[in-house]
N, CA and C of each residue as an Amber inpcrd file, in Angstrom:
protein
   270
 226.3780000 198.7460000 -65.3280000 226.8640000 197.5760000 -64.6110000
 228.3190000 197.7860000 -64.2140000 229.0910000 198.3270000 -65.1020000
 230.5130000 198.4840000 -64.8570000 230.7980000 199.3190000 -63.5980000
 230.0300000 200.3980000 -63.3960000 230.3020000 201.2580000 -62.2400000
 229.5620000 200.8120000 -60.9710000 228.7900000 199.7120000 -61.0550000
 228.1170000 199.1620000 -59.8800000 226.8530000 199.8790000 -59.4620000
 226.3320000 200.7680000 -60.2970000 225.1560000 201.5510000 -59.9030000
 223.8460000 200.9620000 -60.4340000 223.8860000 199.8060000 -61.0580000
 222.6900000 199.2550000 -61.6970000 221.5600000 199.0100000 -60.6930000
 221.8570000 198.5500000 -59.4810000 220.8220000 198.2840000 -58.4780000
 220.1000000 199.5780000 -58.0930000 220.8150000 200.6530000 -57.9340000
 220.1870000 201.9210000 -57.5430000 219.3530000 202.5050000 -58.6840000
 219.5460000 201.9920000 -59.8900000 218.7810000 202.4650000 -61.0470000
 217.5950000 201.5580000 -61.3420000 217.3160000 200.5890000 -60.4290000
 216.1400000 199.7500000 -60.5730000 216.3640000 198.4180000 -61.2560000
 217.5750000 198.0910000 -61.6380000 217.8620000 196.8190000 -62.2840000
 218.0620000 195.7440000 -61.2340000 217.6260000 194.5400000 -61.5390000
 217.7690000 193.4160000 -60.6100000 219.1840000 192.8930000 -60.5550000
 219.3880000 191.9640000 -59.6420000 220.7020000 191.3610000 -59.4590000
 220.8570000 190.0820000 -60.2710000 219.8080000 189.7090000 -61.0140000
 219.8230000 188.4680000 -61.7810000 219.2550000 188.7210000 -63.1640000
 219.7910000 188.0550000 -64.1360000 219.2570000 188.1640000 -65.4950000
 218.0470000 187.2680000 -65.7100000 217.7650000 186.3910000 -64.7740000
 216.6510000 185.4470000 -64.9190000 215.3230000 186.1770000 -65.1260000
 214.9990000 187.0970000 -64.2340000 213.7380000 187.8340000 -64.3390000
 213.6400000 188.6390000 -65.6140000 214.7340000 189.2500000 -66.0110000
 214.7440000 190.0220000 -67.2460000 214.5170000 189.1190000 -68.4570000
 215.0720000 187.9060000 -68.4120000 214.8760000 186.9770000 -69.5280000
 213.4090000 186.5440000 -69.6180000 212.7300000 186.4020000 -68.4820000
 211.3050000 186.0340000 -68.4950000 210.4760000 187.1860000 -69.0620000
 210.8330000 188.4070000 -68.7160000 210.1380000 189.5700000 -69.2630000
 210.3060000 189.6150000 -70.7840000 211.5030000 189.2820000 -71.2620000
 211.7510000 189.2590000 -72.7090000 210.8910000 188.2040000 -73.3970000
 210.6890000 187.0640000 -72.7560000 209.8280000 186.0100000 -73.3290000
 208.3850000 186.5060000 -73.4370000 207.8950000 187.1790000 -72.3960000
 206.5330000 187.7100000 -72.4320000 206.3920000 188.7480000 -73.5390000
 207.3460000 189.6540000 -73.6410000 207.2920000 190.6940000 -74.6730000
 207.3510000 190.0700000 -76.0690000 208.2210000 189.0870000 -76.2610000
 208.3240000 188.4230000 -77.5680000 207.0190000 187.7070000 -77.9040000
 206.3930000 187.1010000 -76.9160000 205.1110000 186.4130000 -77.1320000
 204.0740000 187.3920000 -77.6530000 204.0170000 188.5630000 -77.0430000
 203.0400000 189.5680000 -77.4730000 203.3280000 190.0680000 -78.8940000
 204.5850000 190.2430000 -79.2230000 204.9680000 190.6740000 -80.5780000
 204.6170000 189.5860000 -81.5880000 205.0000000 188.3420000 -81.2950000
 204.7290000 187.2410000 -82.2300000 203.2350000 187.0540000 -82.4540000
 202.4480000 187.1960000 -81.3770000 200.9960000 187.0550000 -81.5080000
 200.4150000 188.1660000 -82.3900000 200.9120000 189.3750000 -82.2040000
 200.4280000 190.5060000 -83.0000000 200.8170000 190.3570000 -84.4700000
 202.0380000 189.8760000 -84.7200000 202.5210000 189.7360000 -86.0920000
 202.0110000 188.4870000 -86.8010000 201.4480000 187.5440000 -86.0620000
 200.9570000 186.2940000 -86.6280000 199.5580000 185.9850000 -86.1180000
 198.5760000 186.7990000 -86.4860000 197.2220000 186.6240000 -85.9380000
 196.5540000 185.3050000 -86.3380000 197.1100000 184.6350000 -87.3340000
 196.5070000 183.3750000 -87.7740000 196.8500000 182.1920000 -86.8600000
 197.7630000 182.3810000 -85.9240000 198.1010000 181.3280000 -84.9760000
 197.9850000 181.8600000 -83.5510000 197.8420000 180.9500000 -82.6120000
 197.7760000 181.3330000 -81.1960000 199.1710000 181.2110000 -80.5990000
 199.6420000 182.2800000 -79.9660000 200.9620000 182.3070000 -79.3490000
 200.7890000 182.7490000 -77.9020000 201.1620000 181.9050000 -76.9750000
 201.0790000 182.2260000 -75.5650000 202.3330000 181.7250000 -74.8520000
 202.5610000 182.2050000 -73.6490000 203.6670000 181.7100000 -72.8330000
 203.1340000 181.4580000 -71.4300000 203.9120000 180.7430000 -70.6310000
 203.4420000 180.4260000 -69.2930000 204.6010000 180.3070000 -68.3200000
 204.2540000 180.4160000 -67.0600000 205.1970000 180.2180000 -65.9600000
 204.6700000 179.0590000 -65.1240000 205.4680000 178.0060000 -64.9500000
 204.9940000 176.8810000 -64.1490000 204.9770000 177.1850000 -62.6560000
 205.6400000 178.2380000 -62.2350000 205.7510000 178.5340000 -60.8160000
 207.0340000 177.9480000 -60.2450000 207.2190000 178.1140000 -58.9680000
 208.4210000 177.6440000 -58.2850000 208.2230000 176.1730000 -57.9350000
 208.6620000 175.3060000 -58.8280000 208.4180000 173.8640000 -58.7020000
 209.6060000 173.1320000 -58.0750000 209.2970000 172.0150000 -57.4500000
 210.3290000 171.1250000 -56.8890000 210.9940000 170.3750000 -58.0360000
 212.1020000 170.9040000 -58.5190000 212.8520000 170.2800000 -59.6010000
 214.3390000 170.3780000 -59.2810000 215.1460000 169.7570000 -60.1140000
 216.5890000 169.8670000 -59.9490000 217.0480000 171.3180000 -60.0780000
 216.3610000 172.0860000 -60.9280000 216.7450000 173.4820000 -61.1390000
 216.6130000 174.3050000 -59.8450000 215.6450000 173.9550000 -59.0010000
 215.4440000 174.6770000 -57.7490000 216.0490000 173.9250000 -56.5540000
 216.8560000 172.9270000 -56.8370000 217.4330000 172.0680000 -55.7780000
 216.3350000 171.4810000 -54.9030000 215.1980000 171.1620000 -55.5260000
 214.0370000 170.5530000 -54.8650000 213.4180000 171.4550000 -53.7920000
 213.6600000 172.7680000 -53.8810000 213.1310000 173.6980000 -52.8680000
 211.7920000 174.3170000 -53.2570000 211.3660000 174.1420000 -54.4890000
 210.1120000 174.7550000 -54.9120000 208.9280000 174.1900000 -54.1540000
 207.9190000 175.0080000 -53.9910000 206.7340000 174.5870000 -53.2520000
 205.6740000 173.9080000 -54.0920000 205.8810000 173.8670000 -55.3880000
 204.8560000 173.3090000 -56.2820000 205.3650000 172.0190000 -56.9170000
 204.4910000 171.0490000 -56.9890000 204.7950000 169.8080000 -57.6830000
 204.9570000 170.1190000 -59.1690000 205.9540000 169.5560000 -59.8520000
 206.1440000 169.8290000 -61.2800000 204.9230000 169.5000000 -62.1340000
 204.1720000 168.4720000 -61.7650000 202.9570000 168.1300000 -62.5340000
 201.9360000 169.2510000 -62.4400000 201.8330000 169.8840000 -61.2840000
 200.9220000 171.0240000 -61.1350000 201.4160000 172.2230000 -61.9310000
 202.7280000 172.4370000 -61.9290000 203.2950000 173.5260000 -62.7120000
 203.0460000 173.3440000 -64.2070000 203.0930000 172.0980000 -64.6660000
 202.8850000 171.8130000 -66.0850000 201.4710000 172.1500000 -66.5410000
 200.5300000 172.2060000 -65.6110000 199.1460000 172.5380000 -65.9850000
 199.0590000 173.9050000 -66.6630000 199.9350000 174.8400000 -66.2940000
 199.9180000 176.1560000 -66.9340000 200.1990000 176.0660000 -68.4220000
 200.9960000 175.0890000 -68.8230000 201.2970000 174.9150000 -70.2470000
 200.1790000 174.2040000 -70.9930000 199.3680000 173.4550000 -70.2760000
 198.2900000 172.6720000 -70.9040000 197.0140000 173.4890000 -71.0610000
 196.8150000 174.4560000 -70.2150000 195.5600000 175.2230000 -70.2410000
 195.3030000 175.9260000 -71.5840000 196.2100000 176.7460000 -72.1060000
 195.8940000 177.4810000 -73.3410000 195.5290000 176.5790000 -74.5350000
 196.2810000 175.5190000 -74.8330000 195.9130000 174.7330000 -76.0210000
 194.6650000 173.8890000 -75.8420000 194.1860000 173.7480000 -74.6190000
 192.9750000 172.9510000 -74.4070000 191.7350000 173.8190000 -74.1870000
 191.8970000 175.1260000 -74.2410000 190.7470000 176.0290000 -74.0970000
 189.9150000 175.9920000 -75.3790000 188.6080000 176.1640000 -75.2230000
 187.7190000 176.1630000 -76.3810000 188.0220000 177.3220000 -77.3270000
 188.2440000 178.4850000 -76.7940000 188.5610000 179.6600000 -77.6020000
 189.7500000 180.3680000 -76.9480000 190.9720000 179.8410000 -77.1420000
 192.1150000 180.4020000 -76.4290000 192.4850000 181.8040000 -76.9100000
 193.0160000 182.5960000 -76.0030000 193.4990000 183.9190000 -76.3850000
 194.8430000 183.7700000 -77.1010000 195.3990000 184.8740000 -77.5030000
 196.7370000 184.8630000 -78.0870000 197.4930000 186.0660000 -77.5380000
 198.7940000 185.8680000 -77.3520000 199.6220000 186.9450000 -76.8240000
 199.5320000 187.0940000 -75.3230000 199.1550000 186.0330000 -74.6340000
 198.9770000 186.1190000 -73.1780000 200.0390000 185.3320000 -72.4250000
 200.1580000 185.6670000 -71.1660000 201.0760000 185.0270000 -70.2350000
 200.2280000 184.3100000 -69.1750000 200.3620000 182.9940000 -69.0860000
 199.5960000 182.2170000 -68.1180000 200.4330000 181.9210000 -66.8850000
 199.8490000 182.1700000 -65.7280000 200.5060000 181.9400000 -64.4490000
 199.4540000 181.5860000 -63.4180000 199.7310000 180.6250000 -62.5800000
 198.7780000 180.1890000 -61.5540000 197.4170000 179.8480000 -62.1520000
 197.4410000 179.1560000 -63.2920000 196.2490000 178.5930000 -63.9350000
 195.2840000 179.6370000 -64.4990000 195.7970000 180.8070000 -64.8040000
 194.9670000 181.8640000 -65.4100000 195.8650000 182.8270000 -66.1570000
 195.2540000 183.7450000 -66.8670000 196.0300000 184.7770000 -67.5330000
 196.6750000 185.6500000 -66.4570000 197.9840000 185.7360000 -66.4940000
 198.7110000 186.4490000 -65.4610000 198.8790000 187.9200000 -65.7580000
 199.1650000 188.6560000 -64.7170000 199.4700000 190.0810000 -64.8430000
 200.9810000 190.2310000 -64.8320000 201.4780000 191.1250000 -65.6290000
 202.9380000 191.3480000 -65.6410000 203.2780000 192.7920000 -65.7010000
């Protein structure tokens, strides 16, 4: 970062995306280390909220559905990342 070459080495210009990747990785570790509980994470998507200055294309209520899906599943997985109402790819 100090020499300004981070972009050419594949690093993003924002820590936001990296922090989301860390959440997904931590979820997978916690699920593996605690098989007796279900551990999942989710992304609500780009929602119209104060955080996005109301520019998001998704209603916040629709985004919240990603958080509701795993605990209401009959046999939920563990260690997964939910996005767009399904298990997401990362």
